[in-house]
Coordinates of C-alpha atoms in Angstrom, one line a residue:
R1 CA 37.5 -152.9 196.1
N2 CA 40.4 -151.0 194.8
N3 CA 39.3 -148.4 192.2
N4 CA 42.9 -147.7 191.2
M5 CA 43.0 -150.9 189.3
T6 CA 42.4 -150.9 185.6
A7 CA 38.9 -151.8 184.5
T8 CA 40.0 -152.8 181.0
I9 CA 42.0 -155.7 179.5
T10 CA 43.9 -155.7 176.2
Y11 CA 44.3 -159.1 174.5
T12 CA 45.1 -160.6 171.2
E13 CA 42.8 -163.0 169.4
F14 CA 44.2 -165.3 166.8
P15 CA 41.0 -166.3 164.9
G16 CA 40.0 -169.9 164.0
P17 CA 40.0 -172.2 162.3
Q18 CA 43.7 -172.9 162.3
A19 CA 44.3 -170.3 165.0
H20 CA 47.3 -172.3 166.0
K21 CA 49.1 -171.0 162.9
A22 CA 48.5 -167.4 164.1
L23 CA 48.5 -166.0 160.5
Q24 CA 46.1 -163.2 161.6
K25 CA 45.6 -161.3 164.8
N26 CA 43.0 -159.0 166.2
E27 CA 43.8 -156.8 169.2
H28 CA 40.9 -155.8 171.6
T29 CA 40.7 -153.6 174.6
I30 CA 37.4 -154.0 176.5
K31 CA 36.1 -153.6 180.0
W32 CA 37.2 -156.4 182.3
A33 CA 33.6 -157.1 183.2
E34 CA 32.8 -157.5 179.5
F35 CA 35.8 -159.8 179.0
C36 CA 34.5 -162.0 181.9
R37 CA 31.0 -162.1 180.3
M38 CA 32.6 -163.2 177.1
V39 CA 34.5 -166.0 178.8
V40 CA 31.4 -167.2 180.6
N41 CA 29.2 -167.0 177.5
V42 CA 31.6 -168.3 174.8
P43 CA 30.1 -169.7 171.6
S44 CA 30.2 -173.4 170.8
Y45 CA 32.3 -175.0 168.0
A46 CA 32.1 -178.4 166.4
Q47 CA 35.8 -179.0 167.3
K48 CA 38.5 -177.3 169.3
S49 CA 40.5 -176.4 166.2
E50 CA 37.8 -174.0 165.1
Q51 CA 38.1 -171.9 168.2
P52 CA 40.1 -168.7 168.4
L53 CA 43.3 -168.6 170.5
I54 CA 43.6 -165.7 173.0
K55 CA 46.6 -164.2 174.7
L56 CA 46.5 -161.4 177.3
A57 CA 49.2 -159.5 175.4
T58 CA 50.0 -157.5 172.3
F59 CA 52.2 -158.6 169.4
D60 CA 54.1 -156.8 166.7
C61 CA 53.8 -157.7 163.0
K62 CA 57.1 -159.7 162.6
R63 CA 56.5 -163.2 161.2
T64 CA 58.3 -166.4 161.6
Q65 CA 59.4 -168.4 158.5
A66 CA 56.0 -170.2 158.8
H67 CA 54.4 -166.7 158.7
S68 CA 53.2 -167.0 162.4
L69 CA 52.7 -163.8 164.3
R70 CA 52.6 -165.6 167.7
H71 CA 56.2 -166.1 168.9
D72 CA 58.2 -164.9 171.9
A73 CA 60.3 -162.4 169.9
N74 CA 57.1 -160.7 168.6
L75 CA 55.4 -160.2 172.0
L76 CA 55.3 -156.5 172.9
Q77 CA 53.5 -156.1 176.2
I78 CA 51.6 -158.3 178.6
W79 CA 48.3 -157.1 180.0
G80 CA 47.5 -160.3 182.0
I81 CA 48.7 -163.8 182.7
E82 CA 47.2 -167.1 181.7
G83 CA 47.7 -170.3 183.6
D84 CA 46.9 -173.9 182.5
Y85 CA 45.9 -176.7 184.9
D86 CA 45.8 -180.3 183.6
Q87 CA 46.5 -182.5 186.7
G88 CA 42.8 -183.4 187.2
I89 CA 42.6 -183.0 191.0
V90 CA 41.9 -179.4 191.9
T91 CA 38.4 -178.2 190.7
L92 CA 37.6 -174.9 189.1
E93 CA 35.7 -173.9 192.2
Q94 CA 38.7 -174.7 194.5
A95 CA 40.9 -172.6 192.3
Q96 CA 38.4 -169.8 192.4
E97 CA 38.3 -170.0 196.2
R98 CA 42.1 -169.8 196.4
L99 CA 42.2 -166.8 194.2
E100 CA 39.5 -165.0 196.2
Q101 CA 41.2 -165.8 199.5
A102 CA 44.3 -164.1 198.0
G103 CA 42.2 -161.2 196.7
I104 CA 43.1 -161.8 193.1
R105 CA 40.9 -160.7 190.2
A106 CA 40.5 -163.4 187.6
V107 CA 38.2 -165.5 185.3
L108 CA 38.6 -169.2 185.0
H109 CA 37.2 -171.6 182.4
T110 CA 37.4 -175.3 181.7
S111 CA 39.3 -176.7 178.7
A112 CA 38.0 -179.1 176.1
S113 CA 39.6 -182.0 177.9
H114 CA 37.9 -181.2 181.2
R115 CA 35.8 -184.0 182.9
Q116 CA 34.0 -183.8 186.2
D117 CA 36.3 -186.6 187.6
A118 CA 39.4 -185.0 186.0
P119 CA 39.2 -181.2 186.1
R120 CA 41.2 -179.3 183.6
W121 CA 40.9 -175.5 183.5
R122 CA 42.6 -172.2 182.7
V123 CA 42.9 -169.0 184.7
L124 CA 43.1 -165.5 183.1
A125 CA 44.3 -162.8 185.5
P126 CA 44.6 -159.1 184.4
L127 CA 47.4 -156.9 185.4
S128 CA 46.9 -153.3 186.6
A129 CA 48.9 -151.9 183.6
A130 CA 50.9 -153.2 180.7
H131 CA 54.2 -154.9 181.7
R132 CA 57.3 -155.9 179.8
P133 CA 57.5 -159.5 178.6
D134 CA 60.5 -160.2 180.8
Q135 CA 58.3 -159.6 183.9
R136 CA 55.9 -162.4 183.1
N137 CA 57.8 -165.3 184.8
A138 CA 57.8 -163.5 188.2
L139 CA 54.1 -162.7 187.9
M140 CA 53.4 -166.3 186.8
A141 CA 55.2 -167.6 189.9
R142 CA 53.1 -165.4 192.2
L143 CA 49.9 -166.7 190.6
N144 CA 51.1 -170.3 190.7
G145 CA 52.0 -169.8 194.4
V146 CA 48.5 -168.7 195.3
L147 CA 47.1 -171.7 193.5
G148 CA 49.4 -174.1 195.3
G149 CA 52.1 -174.6 192.7
I150 CA 49.8 -176.6 190.4
L151 CA 50.0 -174.8 187.0
S152 CA 51.4 -176.7 184.0
N153 CA 54.8 -176.0 182.6
E154 CA 53.4 -174.5 179.4
S155 CA 52.0 -171.7 181.5
W156 CA 55.5 -170.2 181.5
T157 CA 55.8 -170.1 177.7
L158 CA 55.9 -166.4 177.0
S159 CA 53.8 -166.5 173.8
Q160 CA 51.6 -169.4 174.7
A161 CA 48.0 -168.7 173.8
Y162 CA 44.9 -170.8 174.7
Y163 CA 41.7 -171.8 172.9
L164 CA 38.6 -170.2 174.1
G165 CA 35.2 -171.7 173.4
R166 CA 32.9 -174.6 174.0
V167 CA 33.2 -177.8 172.0
D168 CA 29.8 -179.3 171.0
G169 CA 28.9 -182.1 173.4
V170 CA 31.7 -181.3 175.9
G171 CA 30.8 -179.6 179.3
Y172 CA 32.0 -176.1 179.9
E173 CA 32.2 -174.2 183.1
A174 CA 33.5 -170.7 183.8
A175 CA 33.8 -168.7 187.0
V176 CA 34.7 -165.1 187.9
T177 CA 36.4 -164.3 191.2
F178 CA 34.1 -162.2 193.5
D179 CA 30.5 -161.2 192.9
D180 CA 31.7 -158.0 191.1
P181 CA 34.3 -158.8 188.4
D182 CA 36.1 -155.5 189.2
D183 CA 36.7 -156.5 192.8
G184 CA 40.1 -157.9 193.8
A185 CA 43.6 -156.9 192.9
C186 CA 45.2 -157.1 189.5

């Protein structure tokens, strides 16, 4: 365990419904262990479009012509990195094992299109401190390398945010690396 690592995460939530328009934002800074509990115990929604979007980053207040706050030029700092996996081969548990073997702190959760025979999941990994947006690609490459080069291309989109929640009638799984969420390196 490395006690020099940050025990908090800062993230932006774009509330649903219509979170994809990113007309509103709420920034949160909470303990990493609390964030992990939130991901494991997410609420259920009738449909994916009602869920909030989250991004492990902070945004300024500049809007696009469509009034969106979520765009690359508006991103201020990254506090973590998010990866998306849609190939349907590697399970959430296998990804968790790879991250633990590399000593990486993270929380993973399935997406609304996940099926047991076609796994689809996301990984959220905190950073030890805020980083500049231009450092994200190198950090994504490191995370992707640990996972075997399997993350989807949209994982590299700077302002890409992801829905978080269960969809009624769709299975949901989540896993935290290590027995203690504060173990592992950021």
